[in-house]
PDB file of C-alpha atoms in Angstrom:
ATOM      1  CA  MET G   1     -20.003 -29.135 -26.492  1.00  0.00           C
ATOM      2  CA  LYS G   2     -17.208 -28.638 -24.152  1.00  0.00           C
ATOM      3  CA  ASN G   3     -15.544 -26.385 -21.675  1.00  0.00           C
ATOM      4  CA  THR G   4     -14.074 -24.789 -24.698  1.00  0.00           C
ATOM      5  CA  LEU G   5     -16.708 -24.972 -27.432  1.00  0.00           C
ATOM      6  CA  TYR G   6     -18.726 -27.990 -27.772  1.00  0.00           C
ATOM      7  CA  PHE G   7     -19.930 -26.755 -31.029  1.00  0.00           C
ATOM      8  CA  SER G   8     -20.841 -30.004 -31.683  1.00  0.00           C
ATOM      9  CA  LEU G   9     -24.222 -29.220 -32.787  1.00  0.00           C
ATOM     10  CA  ALA G  10     -25.241 -29.027 -34.053  1.00  0.00           C
ATOM     11  CA  LEU G  11     -22.895 -24.796 -31.539  1.00  0.00           C
ATOM     12  CA  LEU G  12     -25.481 -23.216 -29.624  1.00  0.00           C
ATOM     13  CA  ALA G  13     -26.703 -22.741 -21.861  1.00  0.00           C
ATOM     14  CA  ALA G  14     -31.483 -21.594 -14.788  1.00  0.00           C
ATOM     15  CA  SER G  15     -31.283 -19.719 -12.002  1.00  0.00           C
ATOM     16  CA  CYS G  16     -33.238 -21.706  -9.460  1.00  0.00           C
ATOM     17  CA  SER G  17     -33.983 -25.373  -8.881  1.00  0.00           C
ATOM     18  CA  SER G  18     -37.482 -26.632  -9.412  1.00  0.00           C
ATOM     19  CA  ASN G  19     -36.676 -30.068  -8.022  1.00  0.00           C
ATOM     20  CA  PRO G  20     -37.972 -30.480  -4.462  1.00  0.00           C
ATOM     21  CA  GLU G  21     -35.249 -32.996  -3.663  1.00  0.00           C
ATOM     22  CA  GLN G  22     -32.560 -30.349  -4.026  1.00  0.00           C
ATOM     23  CA  THR G  23     -31.746 -27.760  -1.418  1.00  0.00           C
ATOM     24  CA  THR G  24     -29.951 -24.520  -2.042  1.00  0.00           C
ATOM     25  CA  PRO G  25     -27.509 -23.599   0.715  1.00  0.00           C
ATOM     26  CA  GLU G  26     -25.981 -20.222   0.990  1.00  0.00           C
ATOM     27  CA  ALA G  27     -24.040 -19.319  -2.100  1.00  0.00           C
ATOM     28  CA  PRO G  28     -20.311 -19.974  -1.763  1.00  0.00           C
ATOM     29  CA  ALA G  29     -18.054 -17.088  -1.027  1.00  0.00           C
ATOM     30  CA  GLU G  30     -16.968 -15.189  -4.078  1.00  0.00           C
ATOM     31  CA  THR G  31     -13.712 -16.415  -5.515  1.00  0.00           C
ATOM     32  CA  THR G  32     -11.213 -14.323  -7.377  1.00  0.00           C
ATOM     33  CA  THR G  33      -8.780 -15.619  -9.928  1.00  0.00           C
ATOM     34  CA  ALA G  34      -5.665 -13.737 -10.921  1.00  0.00           C
ATOM     35  CA  ALA G  35      -5.674 -13.312 -14.674  1.00  0.00           C
ATOM     36  CA  VAL G  36      -2.699 -14.958 -16.348  1.00  0.00           C
ATOM     37  CA  PRO G  37      -1.487 -12.889 -19.295  1.00  0.00           C
ATOM     38  CA  ARG G  38      -1.874 -14.738 -22.583  1.00  0.00           C
ATOM     39  CA  LYS G  39      -0.721 -13.775 -26.026  1.00  0.00           C
ATOM     40  CA  LEU G  40      -3.978 -13.405 -27.920  1.00  0.00           C
ATOM     41  CA  PRO G  41      -4.210 -12.532 -31.628  1.00  0.00           C
ATOM     42  CA  ALA G  42      -4.790  -8.857 -32.344  1.00  0.00           C
ATOM     43  CA  VAL G  43      -8.103  -9.582 -34.070  1.00  0.00           C
ATOM     44  CA  LEU G  44      -9.365 -11.319 -30.936  1.00  0.00           C
ATOM     45  CA  ARG G  45      -8.125  -8.558 -28.629  1.00  0.00           C
ATOM     46  CA  GLN G  46     -10.014  -6.009 -30.734  1.00  0.00           C
ATOM     47  CA  ALA G  47     -13.172  -8.130 -30.635  1.00  0.00           C
ATOM     48  CA  LEU G  48     -12.967  -8.584 -26.872  1.00  0.00           C
ATOM     49  CA  GLU G  49     -12.735  -4.835 -26.373  1.00  0.00           C
ATOM     50  CA  ALA G  50     -15.651  -4.249 -28.741  1.00  0.00           C
ATOM     51  CA  HIS G  51     -17.782  -6.628 -26.661  1.00  0.00           C
ATOM     52  CA  GLY G  52     -16.937  -5.104 -23.281  1.00  0.00           C
ATOM     53  CA  GLY G  53     -13.419  -6.302 -22.494  1.00  0.00           C
ATOM     54  CA  LEU G  54     -11.875  -9.543 -21.280  1.00  0.00           C
ATOM     55  CA  ALA G  55     -11.190  -8.116 -17.800  1.00  0.00           C
ATOM     56  CA  ALA G  56     -14.884  -7.280 -17.418  1.00  0.00           C
ATOM     57  CA  TRP G  57     -15.850 -10.818 -18.453  1.00  0.00           C
ATOM     58  CA  GLN G  58     -13.367 -12.411 -16.062  1.00  0.00           C
ATOM     59  CA  GLN G  59     -14.796 -10.633 -13.023  1.00  0.00           C
ATOM     60  CA  PHE G  60     -18.060 -12.607 -13.235  1.00  0.00           C
ATOM     61  CA  GLY G  61     -18.744 -15.980 -11.622  1.00  0.00           C
ATOM     62  CA  THR G  62     -22.371 -16.526 -12.655  1.00  0.00           C
ATOM     63  CA  MET G  63     -24.279 -16.139 -15.898  1.00  0.00           C
ATOM     64  CA  GLU G  64     -27.989 -16.777 -16.363  1.00  0.00           C
ATOM     65  CA  TYR G  65     -30.437 -16.118 -19.175  1.00  0.00           C
ATOM     66  CA  ARG G  66     -33.668 -17.271 -20.769  1.00  0.00           C
ATOM     67  CA  MET G  67     -33.439 -18.832 -24.226  1.00  0.00           C
ATOM     68  CA  LYS G  68     -36.039 -19.731 -26.812  1.00  0.00           C
ATOM     69  CA  SER G  69     -34.801 -21.815 -29.721  1.00  0.00           C
ATOM     70  CA  THR G  70     -36.044 -23.907 -32.629  1.00  0.00           C
ATOM     71  CA  LEU G  71     -33.085 -26.308 -32.728  1.00  0.00           C
ATOM     72  CA  GLY G  72     -34.682 -29.737 -32.966  1.00  0.00           C
ATOM     73  CA  THR G  73     -37.722 -29.431 -30.715  1.00  0.00           C
ATOM     74  CA  PRO G  74     -38.784 -25.814 -29.985  1.00  0.00           C
ATOM     75  CA  ARG G  75     -37.611 -24.969 -26.470  1.00  0.00           C
ATOM     76  CA  ASP G  76     -38.117 -22.253 -23.861  1.00  0.00           C
ATOM     77  CA  GLU G  77     -35.442 -22.666 -21.178  1.00  0.00           C
ATOM     78  CA  LYS G  78     -33.597 -21.020 -18.315  1.00  0.00           C
ATOM     79  CA  HIS G  79     -29.819 -21.507 -18.339  1.00  0.00           C
ATOM     80  CA  LEU G  80     -27.504 -21.096 -15.353  1.00  0.00           C
ATOM     81  CA  ILE G  81     -23.713 -21.317 -15.758  1.00  0.00           C
ATOM     82  CA  ASP G  82     -20.882 -21.243 -13.233  1.00  0.00           C
ATOM     83  CA  LEU G  83     -18.333 -19.276 -15.249  1.00  0.00           C
ATOM     84  CA  ARG G  84     -15.417 -20.567 -13.161  1.00  0.00           C
ATOM     85  CA  THR G  85     -16.151 -24.281 -13.422  1.00  0.00           C
ATOM     86  CA  ARG G  86     -18.352 -24.133 -16.555  1.00  0.00           C
ATOM     87  CA  GLN G  87     -20.949 -26.287 -14.835  1.00  0.00           C
ATOM     88  CA  THR G  88     -24.355 -25.816 -16.401  1.00  0.00           C
ATOM     89  CA  ARG G  89     -27.974 -26.196 -15.368  1.00  0.00           C
ATOM     90  CA  ILE G  90     -30.884 -25.945 -17.811  1.00  0.00           C
ATOM     91  CA  GLU G  91     -34.573 -25.978 -16.937  1.00  0.00           C
ATOM     92  CA  GLY G  92     -37.265 -26.479 -19.570  1.00  0.00           C
ATOM     93  CA  ALA G  93     -40.849 -27.675 -19.683  1.00  0.00           C
ATOM     94  CA  GLY G  94     -40.864 -31.114 -18.061  1.00  0.00           C
ATOM     95  CA  TYR G  95     -37.096 -31.577 -17.754  1.00  0.00           C
ATOM     96  CA  GLN G  96     -33.928 -30.363 -16.085  1.00  0.00           C
ATOM     97  CA  LEU G  97     -30.394 -31.141 -17.171  1.00  0.00           C
ATOM     98  CA  GLY G  98     -26.957 -30.187 -15.941  1.00  0.00           C
ATOM     99  CA  ARG G  99     -23.291 -31.010 -15.610  1.00  0.00           C
ATOM    100  CA  ASP G 100     -22.092 -31.765 -12.099  1.00  0.00           C
ATOM    101  CA  ALA G 101     -18.683 -31.489 -10.431  1.00  0.00           C
ATOM    102  CA  GLN G 102     -17.743 -34.968 -11.719  1.00  0.00           C
ATOM    103  CA  GLN G 103     -18.427 -33.785 -15.290  1.00  0.00           C
ATOM    104  CA  GLN G 104     -21.437 -36.053 -15.590  1.00  0.00           C
ATOM    105  CA  VAL G 105     -24.268 -34.687 -17.701  1.00  0.00           C
ATOM    106  CA  TRP G 106     -27.605 -35.688 -16.168  1.00  0.00           C
ATOM    107  CA  VAL G 107     -31.253 -35.350 -17.149  1.00  0.00           C
ATOM    108  CA  SER G 108     -34.159 -35.341 -14.715  1.00  0.00           C
ATOM    109  CA  PRO G 109     -36.516 -37.122 -14.504  1.00  0.00           C
ATOM    110  CA  ALA G 110     -34.957 -39.186 -17.342  1.00  0.00           C
ATOM    111  CA  LYS G 111     -33.312 -38.705 -20.746  1.00  0.00           C
ATOM    112  CA  ALA G 112     -36.608 -39.351 -22.490  1.00  0.00           C
ATOM    113  CA  ALA G 113     -38.021 -36.151 -20.968  1.00  0.00           C
ATOM    114  CA  PHE G 114     -35.472 -34.088 -22.907  1.00  0.00           C
ATOM    115  CA  GLY G 115     -36.187 -35.698 -26.276  1.00  0.00           C
ATOM    116  CA  ASP G 116     -34.045 -37.353 -28.924  1.00  0.00           C
ATOM    117  CA  MET G 117     -31.086 -34.956 -28.872  1.00  0.00           C
ATOM    118  CA  SER G 118     -28.027 -35.896 -26.824  1.00  0.00           C
ATOM    119  CA  ALA G 119     -28.110 -33.939 -23.557  1.00  0.00           C
ATOM    120  CA  ARG G 120     -24.327 -34.144 -23.314  1.00  0.00           C
ATOM    121  CA  PHE G 121     -23.964 -32.591 -26.736  1.00  0.00           C
ATOM    122  CA  TYR G 122     -26.531 -29.909 -25.935  1.00  0.00           C
ATOM    123  CA  HIS G 123     -25.762 -28.935 -22.348  1.00  0.00           C
ATOM    124  CA  ASN G 124     -23.298 -26.126 -23.096  1.00  0.00           C
ATOM    125  CA  LEU G 125     -23.819 -25.680 -26.817  1.00  0.00           C
ATOM    126  CA  PHE G 126     -25.737 -22.435 -26.641  1.00  0.00           C
ATOM    127  CA  PHE G 127     -23.652 -21.111 -23.762  1.00  0.00           C
ATOM    128  CA  TYR G 128     -20.635 -21.269 -26.020  1.00  0.00           C
ATOM    129  CA  PHE G 129     -22.415 -19.659 -28.965  1.00  0.00           C
ATOM    130  CA  PHE G 130     -23.770 -16.986 -26.617  1.00  0.00           C
ATOM    131  CA  SER G 131     -20.413 -16.245 -24.965  1.00  0.00           C
ATOM    132  CA  ILE G 132     -18.171 -15.803 -27.994  1.00  0.00           C
ATOM    133  CA  PRO G 133     -15.804 -13.941 -28.293  1.00  0.00           C
ATOM    134  CA  PHE G 134     -15.044 -14.245 -24.548  1.00  0.00           C
ATOM    135  CA  VAL G 135     -14.731 -18.044 -24.488  1.00  0.00           C
ATOM    136  CA  LEU G 136     -12.252 -17.834 -27.351  1.00  0.00           C
ATOM    137  CA  ALA G 137      -9.746 -16.600 -24.748  1.00  0.00           C
ATOM    138  CA  ASP G 138      -9.956 -19.945 -22.885  1.00  0.00           C
ATOM    139  CA  GLU G 139      -6.877 -22.087 -22.334  1.00  0.00           C
ATOM    140  CA  GLY G 140      -6.103 -24.854 -24.814  1.00  0.00           C
ATOM    141  CA  ILE G 141      -7.087 -22.947 -27.947  1.00  0.00           C
ATOM    142  CA  VAL G 142      -4.969 -22.754 -31.095  1.00  0.00           C
ATOM    143  CA  TYR G 143      -5.412 -19.672 -33.283  1.00  0.00           C
ATOM    144  CA  GLU G 144      -4.894 -18.907 -36.959  1.00  0.00           C
ATOM    145  CA  ASP G 145      -5.468 -15.363 -38.176  1.00  0.00           C
ATOM    146  CA  LEU G 146      -7.005 -15.677 -41.655  1.00  0.00           C
ATOM    147  CA  GLY G 147      -6.937 -11.943 -42.345  1.00  0.00           C
ATOM    148  CA  LEU G 148      -9.689 -10.402 -44.431  1.00  0.00           C
ATOM    149  CA  ARG G 149     -12.133 -12.964 -45.795  1.00  0.00           C
ATOM    150  CA  THR G 150     -15.235 -12.534 -47.953  1.00  0.00           C
ATOM    151  CA  VAL G 151     -18.331 -14.625 -47.257  1.00  0.00           C
ATOM    152  CA  ALA G 152     -21.572 -14.139 -49.196  1.00  0.00           C
ATOM    153  CA  GLY G 153     -20.229 -10.851 -50.549  1.00  0.00           C
ATOM    154  CA  GLN G 154     -19.433  -9.443 -47.075  1.00  0.00           C
ATOM    155  CA  GLU G 155     -15.864  -8.768 -45.929  1.00  0.00           C
ATOM    156  CA  TYR G 156     -14.797  -9.860 -42.437  1.00  0.00           C
ATOM    157  CA  GLN G 157     -11.739 -10.191 -40.245  1.00  0.00           C
ATOM    158  CA  ALA G 158     -11.522 -13.953 -39.780  1.00  0.00           C
ATOM    159  CA  LEU G 159      -9.989 -15.970 -36.940  1.00  0.00           C
ATOM    160  CA  LYS G 160      -9.786 -19.765 -37.087  1.00  0.00           C
ATOM    161  CA  VAL G 161      -9.961 -21.627 -33.775  1.00  0.00           C
ATOM    162  CA  SER G 162      -9.064 -25.231 -32.997  1.00  0.00           C
ATOM    163  CA  TYR G 163      -8.258 -27.089 -29.770  1.00  0.00           C
ATOM    164  CA  GLU G 164      -5.413 -28.935 -28.215  1.00  0.00           C
ATOM    165  CA  ALA G 165      -5.858 -32.703 -28.056  1.00  0.00           C
ATOM    166  CA  GLY G 166      -8.044 -33.884 -25.185  1.00  0.00           C
ATOM    167  CA  ARG G 167      -9.919 -30.633 -24.677  1.00  0.00           C
ATOM    168  CA  GLY G 168     -13.559 -31.437 -24.009  1.00  0.00           C
ATOM    169  CA  ASP G 169     -15.716 -34.007 -25.750  1.00  0.00           C
ATOM    170  CA  SER G 170     -15.035 -32.741 -29.278  1.00  0.00           C
ATOM    171  CA  ALA G 171     -11.442 -31.589 -29.434  1.00  0.00           C
ATOM    172  CA  LYS G 172     -11.387 -31.844 -33.235  1.00  0.00           C
ATOM    173  CA  ASP G 173     -14.082 -29.220 -33.686  1.00  0.00           C
ATOM    174  CA  GLU G 174     -13.051 -26.120 -35.594  1.00  0.00           C
ATOM    175  CA  TYR G 175     -14.524 -22.623 -35.719  1.00  0.00           C
ATOM    176  CA  ILE G 176     -13.959 -19.562 -37.825  1.00  0.00           C
ATOM    177  CA  ALA G 177     -15.137 -16.369 -36.153  1.00  0.00           C
ATOM    178  CA  HIS G 178     -15.875 -13.488 -38.527  1.00  0.00           C
ATOM    179  CA  PHE G 179     -15.738  -9.947 -37.162  1.00  0.00           C
ATOM    180  CA  ASN G 180     -16.892  -6.700 -38.703  1.00  0.00           C
ATOM    181  CA  PRO G 181     -13.659  -4.921 -39.764  1.00  0.00           C
ATOM    182  CA  ARG G 182     -15.013  -1.528 -38.663  1.00  0.00           C
ATOM    183  CA  THR G 183     -16.757  -2.309 -35.374  1.00  0.00           C
ATOM    184  CA  HIS G 184     -14.829  -5.537 -34.561  1.00  0.00           C
ATOM    185  CA  ARG G 185     -18.101  -7.102 -33.425  1.00  0.00           C
ATOM    186  CA  LEU G 186     -18.847 -10.744 -34.105  1.00  0.00           C
ATOM    187  CA  GLU G 187     -21.257 -11.195 -37.009  1.00  0.00           C
ATOM    188  CA  LEU G 188     -20.736 -14.721 -38.348  1.00  0.00           C
ATOM    189  CA  LEU G 189     -19.438 -17.979 -36.925  1.00  0.00           C
ATOM    190  CA  LEU G 190     -18.602 -21.063 -38.962  1.00  0.00           C
ATOM    191  CA  TYR G 191     -18.374 -24.276 -36.957  1.00  0.00           C
ATOM    192  CA  THR G 192     -17.978 -28.007 -37.431  1.00  0.00           C
ATOM    193  CA  VAL G 193     -19.640 -30.799 -35.460  1.00  0.00           C
ATOM    194  CA  THR G 194     -17.532 -33.867 -34.659  1.00  0.00           C
ATOM    195  CA  PHE G 195     -19.317 -35.028 -31.487  1.00  0.00           C
ATOM    196  CA  PHE G 196     -21.411 -37.685 -33.221  1.00  0.00           C
ATOM    197  CA  GLU G 197     -18.824 -38.917 -35.743  1.00  0.00           C
ATOM    198  CA  PRO G 198     -15.337 -38.129 -34.365  1.00  0.00           C
ATOM    199  CA  GLY G 199     -13.441 -39.750 -37.250  1.00  0.00           C
ATOM    200  CA  LYS G 200     -15.441 -38.172 -40.053  1.00  0.00           C
ATOM    201  CA  GLN G 201     -14.321 -35.131 -42.013  1.00  0.00           C
ATOM    202  CA  ALA G 202     -16.727 -32.443 -40.837  1.00  0.00           C
ATOM    203  CA  THR G 203     -18.208 -29.671 -42.938  1.00  0.00           C
ATOM    204  CA  PHE G 204     -18.930 -26.173 -41.691  1.00  0.00           C
ATOM    205  CA  ASN G 205     -22.291 -24.830 -40.559  1.00  0.00           C
ATOM    206  CA  SER G 206     -22.932 -21.097 -40.187  1.00  0.00           C
ATOM    207  CA  LEU G 207     -24.330 -19.006 -37.352  1.00  0.00           C
ATOM    208  CA  LEU G 208     -25.391 -15.423 -37.973  1.00  0.00           C
ATOM    209  CA  TYR G 209     -25.510 -12.951 -35.073  1.00  0.00           C
ATOM    210  CA  THR G 210     -28.369 -10.660 -36.005  1.00  0.00           C
ATOM    211  CA  ASP G 211     -29.050  -8.592 -32.860  1.00  0.00           C
ATOM    212  CA  TRP G 212     -27.179  -7.640 -29.690  1.00  0.00           C
ATOM    213  CA  GLN G 213     -27.928  -6.454 -26.155  1.00  0.00           C
ATOM    214  CA  GLN G 214     -26.018  -4.823 -23.318  1.00  0.00           C
ATOM    215  CA  ALA G 215     -25.920  -6.847 -20.095  1.00  0.00           C
ATOM    216  CA  ASP G 216     -23.867  -5.828 -17.050  1.00  0.00           C
ATOM    217  CA  GLY G 217     -21.352  -3.980 -19.204  1.00  0.00           C
ATOM    218  CA  LEU G 218     -20.954  -6.705 -21.850  1.00  0.00           C
ATOM    219  CA  LEU G 219     -22.276  -6.831 -25.403  1.00  0.00           C
ATOM    220  CA  LEU G 220     -24.021 -10.189 -25.762  1.00  0.00           C
ATOM    221  CA  PRO G 221     -26.300 -11.700 -28.424  1.00  0.00           C
ATOM    222  CA  ARG G 222     -30.035 -11.129 -28.446  1.00  0.00           C
ATOM    223  CA  LYS G 223     -30.747 -13.183 -31.590  1.00  0.00           C
ATOM    224  CA  MET G 224     -28.857 -15.690 -33.708  1.00  0.00           C
ATOM    225  CA  GLU G 225     -29.663 -17.843 -36.721  1.00  0.00           C
ATOM    226  CA  GLY G 226     -28.185 -21.201 -37.703  1.00  0.00           C
ATOM    227  CA  HIS G 227     -27.873 -21.784 -41.463  1.00  0.00           C
ATOM    228  CA  LYS G 228     -26.469 -24.356 -43.822  1.00  0.00           C
ATOM    229  CA  PHE G 229     -23.157 -23.353 -45.406  1.00  0.00           C
ATOM    230  CA  ALA G 230     -21.440 -24.332 -48.665  1.00  0.00           C
ATOM    231  CA  ASN G 231     -19.131 -22.693 -51.210  1.00  0.00           C
ATOM    232  CA  ASP G 232     -18.738 -19.581 -49.060  1.00  0.00           C
ATOM    233  CA  GLN G 233     -22.467 -19.013 -49.237  1.00  0.00           C
ATOM    234  CA  ILE G 234     -24.962 -18.932 -46.368  1.00  0.00           C
ATOM    235  CA  GLY G 235     -27.762 -21.380 -47.097  1.00  0.00           C
ATOM    236  CA  ASP G 236     -31.172 -22.323 -45.749  1.00  0.00           C
ATOM    237  CA  LEU G 237     -32.226 -21.453 -42.211  1.00  0.00           C
ATOM    238  CA  ARG G 238     -31.860 -24.404 -39.820  1.00  0.00           C
ATOM    239  CA  TYR G 239     -32.794 -22.886 -36.441  1.00  0.00           C
ATOM    240  CA  GLN G 240     -33.116 -19.639 -34.503  1.00  0.00           C
ATOM    241  CA  ALA G 241     -32.384 -18.665 -30.900  1.00  0.00           C
ATOM    242  CA  GLU G 242     -33.392 -15.628 -28.860  1.00  0.00           C
ATOM    243  CA  PHE G 243     -31.973 -14.612 -25.470  1.00  0.00           C
ATOM    244  CA  SER G 244     -33.515 -12.458 -22.745  1.00  0.00           C
ATOM    245  CA  ASP G 245     -33.331 -11.797 -18.982  1.00  0.00           C
ATOM    246  CA  VAL G 246     -29.536 -11.892 -19.098  1.00  0.00           C
ATOM    247  CA  HIS G 247     -27.758 -11.399 -15.768  1.00  0.00           C
ATOM    248  CA  LEU G 248     -24.142 -11.754 -14.654  1.00  0.00           C
ATOM    249  CA  THR G 249     -22.907 -11.577 -11.067  1.00  0.00           C
ATOM    250  CA  ARG G 250     -19.497 -11.748  -9.433  1.00  0.00           C
ATOM    251  CA  ALA G 251     -20.265 -14.573  -6.998  1.00  0.00           C
ATOM    252  CA  GLN G 252     -20.398 -18.173  -8.160  1.00  0.00           C
ATOM    253  CA  PRO G 253     -23.721 -20.009  -7.892  1.00  0.00           C
ATOM    254  CA  ALA G 254     -24.333 -22.576  -5.158  1.00  0.00           C
ATOM    255  CA  ALA G 255     -22.689 -25.887  -6.056  1.00  0.00           C
ATOM    256  CA  SER G 256     -25.855 -27.791  -5.119  1.00  0.00           C
ATOM    257  CA  LEU G 257     -27.675 -26.323  -8.112  1.00  0.00           C
ATOM    258  CA  PHE G 258     -25.618 -28.550 -10.404  1.00  0.00           C
ATOM    259  CA  ALA G 259     -25.797 -31.741  -8.332  1.00  0.00           C
ATOM    260  CA  MET G 260     -27.588 -34.675  -9.935  1.00  0.00           C
ATOM    261  CA  PRO G 261     -31.091 -35.098  -8.445  1.00  0.00           C
ATOM    262  CA  ASN G 262     -32.264 -38.455  -7.132  1.00  0.00           C
ATOM    263  CA  GLY G 263     -33.534 -40.599  -9.986  1.00  0.00           C
ATOM    264  CA  ALA G 264     -31.890 -38.554 -12.745  1.00  0.00           C
ATOM    265  CA  GLU G 265     -30.305 -40.338 -15.698  1.00  0.00           C
ATOM    266  CA  VAL G 266     -26.724 -39.781 -16.887  1.00  0.00           C
ATOM    267  CA  ASP G 267     -26.101 -39.154 -20.569  1.00  0.00           C
ATOM    268  CA  SER G 268     -22.844 -40.862 -21.430  1.00  0.00           C
ATOM    269  CA  LEU G 269     -20.324 -39.899 -24.102  1.00  0.00           C
ATOM    270  CA  LYS G 270     -20.880 -43.339 -25.599  1.00  0.00           C
ATOM    271  CA  GLN G 271     -23.828 -43.326 -27.970  1.00  0.00           C
TER     272      GLN G 271
END
């Protein structure tokens, strides 16, 4: 996906290294970043407050969680994210993958261990899905308030999101976040995937947020479902994801956790 939404899915992001070649030095000193005021749409401001507040989100440097999903090959993974740099590390059965400081996405012991899906496409897909609406306040986003919109007979407050040119691997991706007009919570996300065919007109897929959990003061997803989408109707189920053991801390994780292990293979943007 991308620092801003690699919802190049095909949308959807471990706390300790299991590779003996890596060492974990003391965690770096906590960094603080002065928040720069941005003019966010009212619908997004309401959603951020309903999910715990943007200021609360911005105080954290580390996010980690366990995720089980059925996207492609069924997976049971631990995800670790540096929320300042958006570097990611994922550990699953028989593989590790991550994005290092040079923005290389690597797989250990080799790409074949991860399976057929592009690791670069996947590495922060679920982190982005999991972290909406907070990541919708990132820099480089263009907003369009669509007002009240009805999908599958349900009325939502809808916000369309696109990206400035050059943002991430899939800058032409688009998303429409749908919020409950009473609670302002996120309930439905429509997203396109342009990672694999950048010049092709993309169609929307749908992601339903079906259950939530409180974690360190934030309201974050517990379960989500990916569905086909056409004619403003939610179609067949494509995949599911469930999140547990969610933790956020103020300090950033050790940089070495994201470094490419010896013998790992880089997954290039070029397919």
